[in-house]
Amino acid sequence: MRAVEWILQPLHKIYLAEDSGDIKKMWVYRSIVRSSPSRHAIARTVQWTRHLCDAQKLSQTQPNIILMGSPGCGKTTVGRILGERLQLPVLDVDDHHLEPYWGVSVAQKLSEVGSEGFVAAEGEALKAFCPQRSVISLTGSNPMHAEAMEHISKTGRVYFMDVHKSDILERLERMKVSRIVGQNDGTSMAEILDFRQQFYERWYDERIICERLESPENVADKVLACIAKHQNPKAKGYESTRGFNLECSTFNDALLQGLAPDDGLVVPRAAVPFFTLGQLDRLIELSYPERVLRVLERWIPCNEICPSRLREMIHAAYGGAVFQDAAVCPVRPLTGSDGQFLQELFHGPTASFKDFALQLMPRMFLNAASECTEKHKYLILVATSGDTGGAVLDGFSRVTEKAGSHSPGVLVLYPRDGISSIQRDQMVFYHGNRARVIGVEGADFDACQTMVKKIFQNVDINKTLLDKYQVKLSAANSISWGRLLPQVAYHVSSYLDLVKKKVIAMGNQIDLCIPTGNFGNILAAYYAKEMGVPIKRLVCASNSNNVLTDFLSSGCYDITKRRLKQTVSPAIDILVSSNLERLLHYVTNRECAIVREAFEQLRDNKVFSVPKQVAESLHGMFSAGWATDEDCKAAIKTTREKSNYLLDTHTGIAKSVADRFQGDRPMVIVATAHPAKFAHDILASFGRQINHRTPVDLIRGIADEAAVPGLHEALLKTLSSADDKPKLTCENNIGHVLKQVTDLARCL
Ligand SMILES: *Cc1c(COP(=O)(O)O)cnc(C)c1O
């Protein structure tokens, strides 16, 4: 057959021709016609079509495909298409079960029992329905009956067809639908749909986000891709960036586990999930927690954390008053700097972006621990140079109240003389039965980190803790998959905000500029880009510890001649940027050998280079620049003068670098901390007196310097109550630290 005829074939015919050998060509042709002819688009379409063929092949072993959604969402039509493509029977609950079961029409039943009685009658009937290997379209009101849904959802996977409300209303109007429960009770259709949303949200396994006015064929394609994903063994579980096969590993394992056994980092095997622009468009009107849910449910398999549980965790983390701004992570235009915007990630309880990961991660951690068959307690051991400690302590303190005796203990080590009094007081505030904060005398951050690593690696210590106290050690550092994933969501969100504010049209590209240390935040941005968010360039901003600037421009990571410099942006004073390993994993197309070789070189010789194509591919996505302390302070000063806005010392680095890379596209500068956290250096740079001022006085001083972002109330509250907390210290000696660990383990 000629290529052009191939392209015009409906999908189900293509499956039948699969063995003809022409199918490969076909994939490519289709992609050229369907999408813009970029390499990326072709690859995606090839992958997509292949999925569809797999789905058809494997459908023989497939349990029921259950379509759920409101009346008018297209379940019946999509069900018919799926049945045809998969060659499975199609059962419509209304026509094929309820009417024969009752012996009367649905409309008649509704008029007999009324809206009140209908849901119960329908539920009872559904409980007697035991289909197999079929495509099933539920009724719009089935999900309102819990017992019936328990029953039917066990027979297969429930796909929620999430269609925009106005599309549904328009369709119902056109179809002149009359048999909807509640319809004739004087309630408007819009209200009925709003009320029902909660039931759909409760029961789905997979949400199919439908684009506005999307054709049923396209929606069916999306369901098929989803089915194929579940059936592809290569898309399940996690692997190490260095190639170690983590057999049967689950999201929960990935959460509880730090490094992989070969010292690599844990990454999912599946391809990065993808949103079309039409799907992103559907997320614009959502609140932040709902956007997070849409992003995370694409990454976390529904059989590991079911979406309704995930939703609860997300709302507990970002809803309520935990974050001080109603928008959680608002994006503001930076007046006086054309085309620049700040995404404020410091409204959380400890005033840095680390709260985004650490308000959610402990909830997922606890959920994972509770599902673990071996019952033991956890002790989270953290070394911090400042921001991580507070965020871990706060995040876990909030789940501790609920979890009671199962809740993990947290022990934080910090260099006693290496952090500011503000950071110290912020941490000791959390000191209590399950949290211990210890300043190590005469140690720098590296020394604390080394002690933590030694304790983790010591088999005897771990065995004693487990045997004697049933305590297992765990980490919460930024290489943990559970910390990385929640960060992807705010990068998706900033783009949506710019579209919502009409700064850009959906599909226009933006740039992001991120102050970078361990490469977690910017890697999350890379994931957002891979998920389909139109981000053009990721600008990596470093301070004078600029090893990443050199690496991203030359492909050579070299720390042979470097010594760590202390700067006014301590959270990015880092020479070994751990999460870079995950990036290399992706840009080498998962060539574990290259990644292993590189990081073993780094360990042994303190230098590695990546192959030329890899370096070029990095060039295509990343820009990198660095700024000195002086540049940073100048950026803070200028921004205060021009915009009456006070940047923190990390965002100051980003601003300074962003100014050099600013082009025609909007640039979102990611504001990683509130300036109050770094009050000493900022006030000193303005020539203010800082000696003998208490932490509370200093952060009030910051609020006086500029109108925005104002006083951080939560930080003020924490610091005001930290005075009477003990400030434990211990000698720079592993024996002493170990004694603290055992003491805490005993108390858990
Ligand atoms: C942790 C931190 C960073 C660095 O983030 P990475 O994910 O490690 O790159 C930047 N700024 C602030 C304020 C931080 O606390």
PDB file of C-alpha atoms in Angstrom, residues 534-677:
ATOM      1  CA  PRO A 534       6.913  24.744  26.766  1.00  0.00           C
ATOM      2  CA  ILE A 535      10.121  25.679  28.530  1.00  0.00           C
ATOM      3  CA  LYS A 536      12.861  26.674  26.110  1.00  0.00           C
ATOM      4  CA  ARG A 537      15.979  27.220  28.200  1.00  0.00           C
ATOM      5  CA  LEU A 538      16.882  26.181  31.708  1.00  0.00           C
ATOM      6  CA  VAL A 539      19.367  28.662  33.073  1.00  0.00           C
ATOM      7  CA  CYS A 540      21.564  27.174  35.777  1.00  0.00           C
ATOM      8  CA  ALA A 541      22.805  29.905  38.141  1.00  0.00           C
ATOM      9  CA  SER A 542      25.823  29.249  40.359  1.00  0.00           C
ATOM     10  CA  ASN A 543      27.856  31.322  42.787  1.00  0.00           C
ATOM     11  CA  SER A 544      31.654  31.269  42.746  1.00  0.00           C
ATOM     12  CA  ASN A 545      31.562  27.520  43.323  1.00  0.00           C
ATOM     13  CA  ASN A 546      30.892  27.434  39.610  1.00  0.00           C
ATOM     14  CA  VAL A 547      31.713  23.854  38.671  1.00  0.00           C
ATOM     15  CA  LEU A 548      28.307  23.475  36.976  1.00  0.00           C
ATOM     16  CA  THR A 549      28.866  26.539  34.810  1.00  0.00           C
ATOM     17  CA  ASP A 550      32.032  24.944  33.479  1.00  0.00           C
ATOM     18  CA  PHE A 551      30.456  21.537  33.080  1.00  0.00           C
ATOM     19  CA  LEU A 552      27.407  22.721  31.174  1.00  0.00           C
ATOM     20  CA  SER A 553      29.528  24.769  28.804  1.00  0.00           C
ATOM     21  CA  SER A 554      32.429  22.319  28.270  1.00  0.00           C
ATOM     22  CA  GLY A 555      31.094  18.854  29.113  1.00  0.00           C
ATOM     23  CA  CYS A 556      33.962  18.434  31.584  1.00  0.00           C
ATOM     24  CA  TYR A 557      33.267  18.213  35.323  1.00  0.00           C
ATOM     25  CA  ASP A 558      36.525  18.987  37.082  1.00  0.00           C
ATOM     26  CA  ILE A 559      37.040  19.503  40.798  1.00  0.00           C
ATOM     27  CA  THR A 560      40.721  18.581  40.899  1.00  0.00           C
ATOM     28  CA  LYS A 561      41.773  22.159  41.503  1.00  0.00           C
ATOM     29  CA  ARG A 562      38.725  23.424  43.301  1.00  0.00           C
ATOM     30  CA  ARG A 563      38.182  24.137  46.965  1.00  0.00           C
ATOM     31  CA  LEU A 564      34.803  24.938  48.352  1.00  0.00           C
ATOM     32  CA  LYS A 565      34.401  28.676  48.840  1.00  0.00           C
ATOM     33  CA  GLN A 566      32.097  30.132  51.456  1.00  0.00           C
ATOM     34  CA  THR A 567      29.717  32.627  49.939  1.00  0.00           C
ATOM     35  CA  VAL A 568      26.648  34.613  50.948  1.00  0.00           C
ATOM     36  CA  SER A 569      24.529  31.960  49.219  1.00  0.00           C
ATOM     37  CA  PRO A 570      25.507  28.961  51.371  1.00  0.00           C
ATOM     38  CA  ALA A 571      22.775  26.614  50.129  1.00  0.00           C
ATOM     39  CA  ILE A 572      24.517  26.424  46.760  1.00  0.00           C
ATOM     40  CA  ASP A 573      28.066  26.155  48.092  1.00  0.00           C
ATOM     41  CA  ILE A 574      28.458  22.699  46.610  1.00  0.00           C
ATOM     42  CA  LEU A 575      31.118  21.037  44.481  1.00  0.00           C
ATOM     43  CA  VAL A 576      29.598  17.609  43.933  1.00  0.00           C
ATOM     44  CA  SER A 577      26.157  18.169  42.496  1.00  0.00           C
ATOM     45  CA  SER A 578      24.477  14.818  43.101  1.00  0.00           C
ATOM     46  CA  ASN A 579      21.328  15.031  41.018  1.00  0.00           C
ATOM     47  CA  LEU A 580      23.355  15.778  37.913  1.00  0.00           C
ATOM     48  CA  GLU A 581      23.669  12.013  37.685  1.00  0.00           C
ATOM     49  CA  ARG A 582      19.960  11.717  36.968  1.00  0.00           C
ATOM     50  CA  LEU A 583      20.190  14.296  34.212  1.00  0.00           C
ATOM     51  CA  LEU A 584      23.023  12.398  32.544  1.00  0.00           C
ATOM     52  CA  HIS A 585      20.977   9.251  32.762  1.00  0.00           C
ATOM     53  CA  TYR A 586      18.311  10.879  30.583  1.00  0.00           C
ATOM     54  CA  VAL A 587      20.468  12.801  28.148  1.00  0.00           C
ATOM     55  CA  THR A 588      22.546   9.688  27.418  1.00  0.00           C
ATOM     56  CA  ASN A 589      19.294   7.865  26.616  1.00  0.00           C
ATOM     57  CA  ARG A 590      19.798   5.799  29.732  1.00  0.00           C
ATOM     58  CA  GLU A 591      23.257   4.587  28.812  1.00  0.00           C
ATOM     59  CA  CYS A 592      24.110   3.323  32.263  1.00  0.00           C
ATOM     60  CA  ALA A 593      27.672   2.511  31.236  1.00  0.00           C
ATOM     61  CA  ILE A 594      28.438   6.153  30.436  1.00  0.00           C
ATOM     62  CA  VAL A 595      26.916   7.329  33.703  1.00  0.00           C
ATOM     63  CA  ARG A 596      28.727   4.711  35.768  1.00  0.00           C
ATOM     64  CA  GLU A 597      32.037   5.471  34.104  1.00  0.00           C
ATOM     65  CA  ALA A 598      31.584   9.226  34.677  1.00  0.00           C
ATOM     66  CA  PHE A 599      30.768   9.052  38.353  1.00  0.00           C
ATOM     67  CA  GLU A 600      33.404   6.440  39.123  1.00  0.00           C
ATOM     68  CA  GLN A 601      35.898   8.769  37.459  1.00  0.00           C
ATOM     69  CA  LEU A 602      34.643  11.587  39.620  1.00  0.00           C
ATOM     70  CA  ARG A 603      35.003   9.496  42.770  1.00  0.00           C
ATOM     71  CA  ASP A 604      38.492   8.247  41.908  1.00  0.00           C
ATOM     72  CA  ASN A 605      40.020  11.112  39.933  1.00  0.00           C
ATOM     73  CA  LYS A 606      37.768  14.062  40.722  1.00  0.00           C
ATOM     74  CA  VAL A 607      37.121  14.706  37.046  1.00  0.00           C
ATOM     75  CA  PHE A 608      35.055  13.328  34.181  1.00  0.00           C
ATOM     76  CA  SER A 609      34.019  14.302  30.668  1.00  0.00           C
ATOM     77  CA  VAL A 610      30.901  13.314  28.792  1.00  0.00           C
ATOM     78  CA  PRO A 611      30.865  12.308  25.090  1.00  0.00           C
ATOM     79  CA  LYS A 612      30.514  15.132  22.600  1.00  0.00           C
ATOM     80  CA  GLN A 613      26.904  14.376  21.616  1.00  0.00           C
ATOM     81  CA  VAL A 614      25.907  14.445  25.271  1.00  0.00           C
ATOM     82  CA  ALA A 615      27.589  17.804  25.790  1.00  0.00           C
ATOM     83  CA  GLU A 616      25.806  19.134  22.704  1.00  0.00           C
ATOM     84  CA  SER A 617      22.489  17.855  23.849  1.00  0.00           C
ATOM     85  CA  LEU A 618      23.021  19.636  27.190  1.00  0.00           C
ATOM     86  CA  HIS A 619      23.850  22.824  25.275  1.00  0.00           C
ATOM     87  CA  GLY A 620      20.525  22.576  23.545  1.00  0.00           C
ATOM     88  CA  MET A 621      18.608  22.831  26.807  1.00  0.00           C
ATOM     89  CA  PHE A 622      20.740  24.488  29.440  1.00  0.00           C
ATOM     90  CA  SER A 623      22.454  27.801  29.749  1.00  0.00           C
ATOM     91  CA  ALA A 624      24.765  28.327  32.668  1.00  0.00           C
ATOM     92  CA  GLY A 625      26.236  31.342  34.372  1.00  0.00           C
ATOM     93  CA  TRP A 626      27.630  32.350  37.718  1.00  0.00           C
ATOM     94  CA  ALA A 627      27.806  35.424  39.901  1.00  0.00           C
ATOM     95  CA  THR A 628      30.120  36.619  42.667  1.00  0.00           C
ATOM     96  CA  ASP A 629      28.991  37.744  46.116  1.00  0.00           C
ATOM     97  CA  GLU A 630      29.410  41.318  44.885  1.00  0.00           C
ATOM     98  CA  ASP A 631      27.245  40.689  41.800  1.00  0.00           C
ATOM     99  CA  CYS A 632      24.633  39.113  44.032  1.00  0.00           C
ATOM    100  CA  LYS A 633      24.566  41.999  46.509  1.00  0.00           C
ATOM    101  CA  ALA A 634      24.400  44.477  43.638  1.00  0.00           C
ATOM    102  CA  ALA A 635      21.421  42.587  42.157  1.00  0.00           C
ATOM    103  CA  ILE A 636      19.665  42.645  45.532  1.00  0.00           C
ATOM    104  CA  LYS A 637      20.300  46.376  45.919  1.00  0.00           C
ATOM    105  CA  THR A 638      19.167  47.280  42.403  1.00  0.00           C
ATOM    106  CA  THR A 639      16.042  45.189  42.653  1.00  0.00           C
ATOM    107  CA  ARG A 640      15.162  46.838  45.931  1.00  0.00           C
ATOM    108  CA  GLU A 641      15.596  50.268  44.382  1.00  0.00           C
ATOM    109  CA  LYS A 642      13.823  49.524  41.119  1.00  0.00           C
ATOM    110  CA  SER A 643      11.051  47.231  42.345  1.00  0.00           C
ATOM    111  CA  ASN A 644      10.808  47.773  46.115  1.00  0.00           C
ATOM    112  CA  TYR A 645      11.343  44.018  46.311  1.00  0.00           C
ATOM    113  CA  LEU A 646      13.910  42.269  48.466  1.00  0.00           C
ATOM    114  CA  LEU A 647      15.571  39.178  47.007  1.00  0.00           C
ATOM    115  CA  ASP A 648      17.347  36.625  49.159  1.00  0.00           C
ATOM    116  CA  THR A 649      21.007  35.880  48.473  1.00  0.00           C
ATOM    117  CA  HIS A 650      20.273  32.816  46.319  1.00  0.00           C
ATOM    118  CA  THR A 651      17.641  34.523  44.241  1.00  0.00           C
ATOM    119  CA  GLY A 652      20.131  37.409  43.964  1.00  0.00           C
ATOM    120  CA  ILE A 653      22.550  35.039  42.231  1.00  0.00           C
ATOM    121  CA  ALA A 654      19.784  33.946  39.878  1.00  0.00           C
ATOM    122  CA  LYS A 655      18.743  37.514  39.138  1.00  0.00           C
ATOM    123  CA  SER A 656      22.284  38.518  38.314  1.00  0.00           C
ATOM    124  CA  VAL A 657      22.665  35.567  35.927  1.00  0.00           C
ATOM    125  CA  ALA A 658      19.169  36.003  34.465  1.00  0.00           C
ATOM    126  CA  ASP A 659      19.970  39.591  33.466  1.00  0.00           C
ATOM    127  CA  ARG A 660      22.779  38.278  31.297  1.00  0.00           C
ATOM    128  CA  PHE A 661      20.623  35.654  29.585  1.00  0.00           C
ATOM    129  CA  GLN A 662      17.401  37.622  29.234  1.00  0.00           C
ATOM    130  CA  GLY A 663      16.121  37.422  25.687  1.00  0.00           C
ATOM    131  CA  ASP A 664      12.732  37.951  24.079  1.00  0.00           C
ATOM    132  CA  ARG A 665      11.023  35.189  26.009  1.00  0.00           C
ATOM    133  CA  PRO A 666       9.608  35.688  29.504  1.00  0.00           C
ATOM    134  CA  MET A 667      12.074  34.531  32.149  1.00  0.00           C
ATOM    135  CA  VAL A 668      10.852  33.041  35.416  1.00  0.00           C
ATOM    136  CA  ILE A 669      13.432  33.495  38.161  1.00  0.00           C
ATOM    137  CA  VAL A 670      12.865  30.911  40.826  1.00  0.00           C
ATOM    138  CA  ALA A 671      12.974  32.582  44.268  1.00  0.00           C
ATOM    139  CA  THR A 672      14.189  29.782  46.497  1.00  0.00           C
ATOM    140  CA  ALA A 673      14.184  31.476  49.903  1.00  0.00           C
ATOM    141  CA  HIS A 674      12.683  34.384  51.797  1.00  0.00           C
ATOM    142  CA  PRO A 675      15.256  37.147  52.404  1.00  0.00           C
ATOM    143  CA  ALA A 676      14.666  36.955  56.166  1.00  0.00           C
ATOM    144  CA  LYS A 677      16.463  33.618  56.253  1.00  0.00           C
TER     145      LYS A 677
END
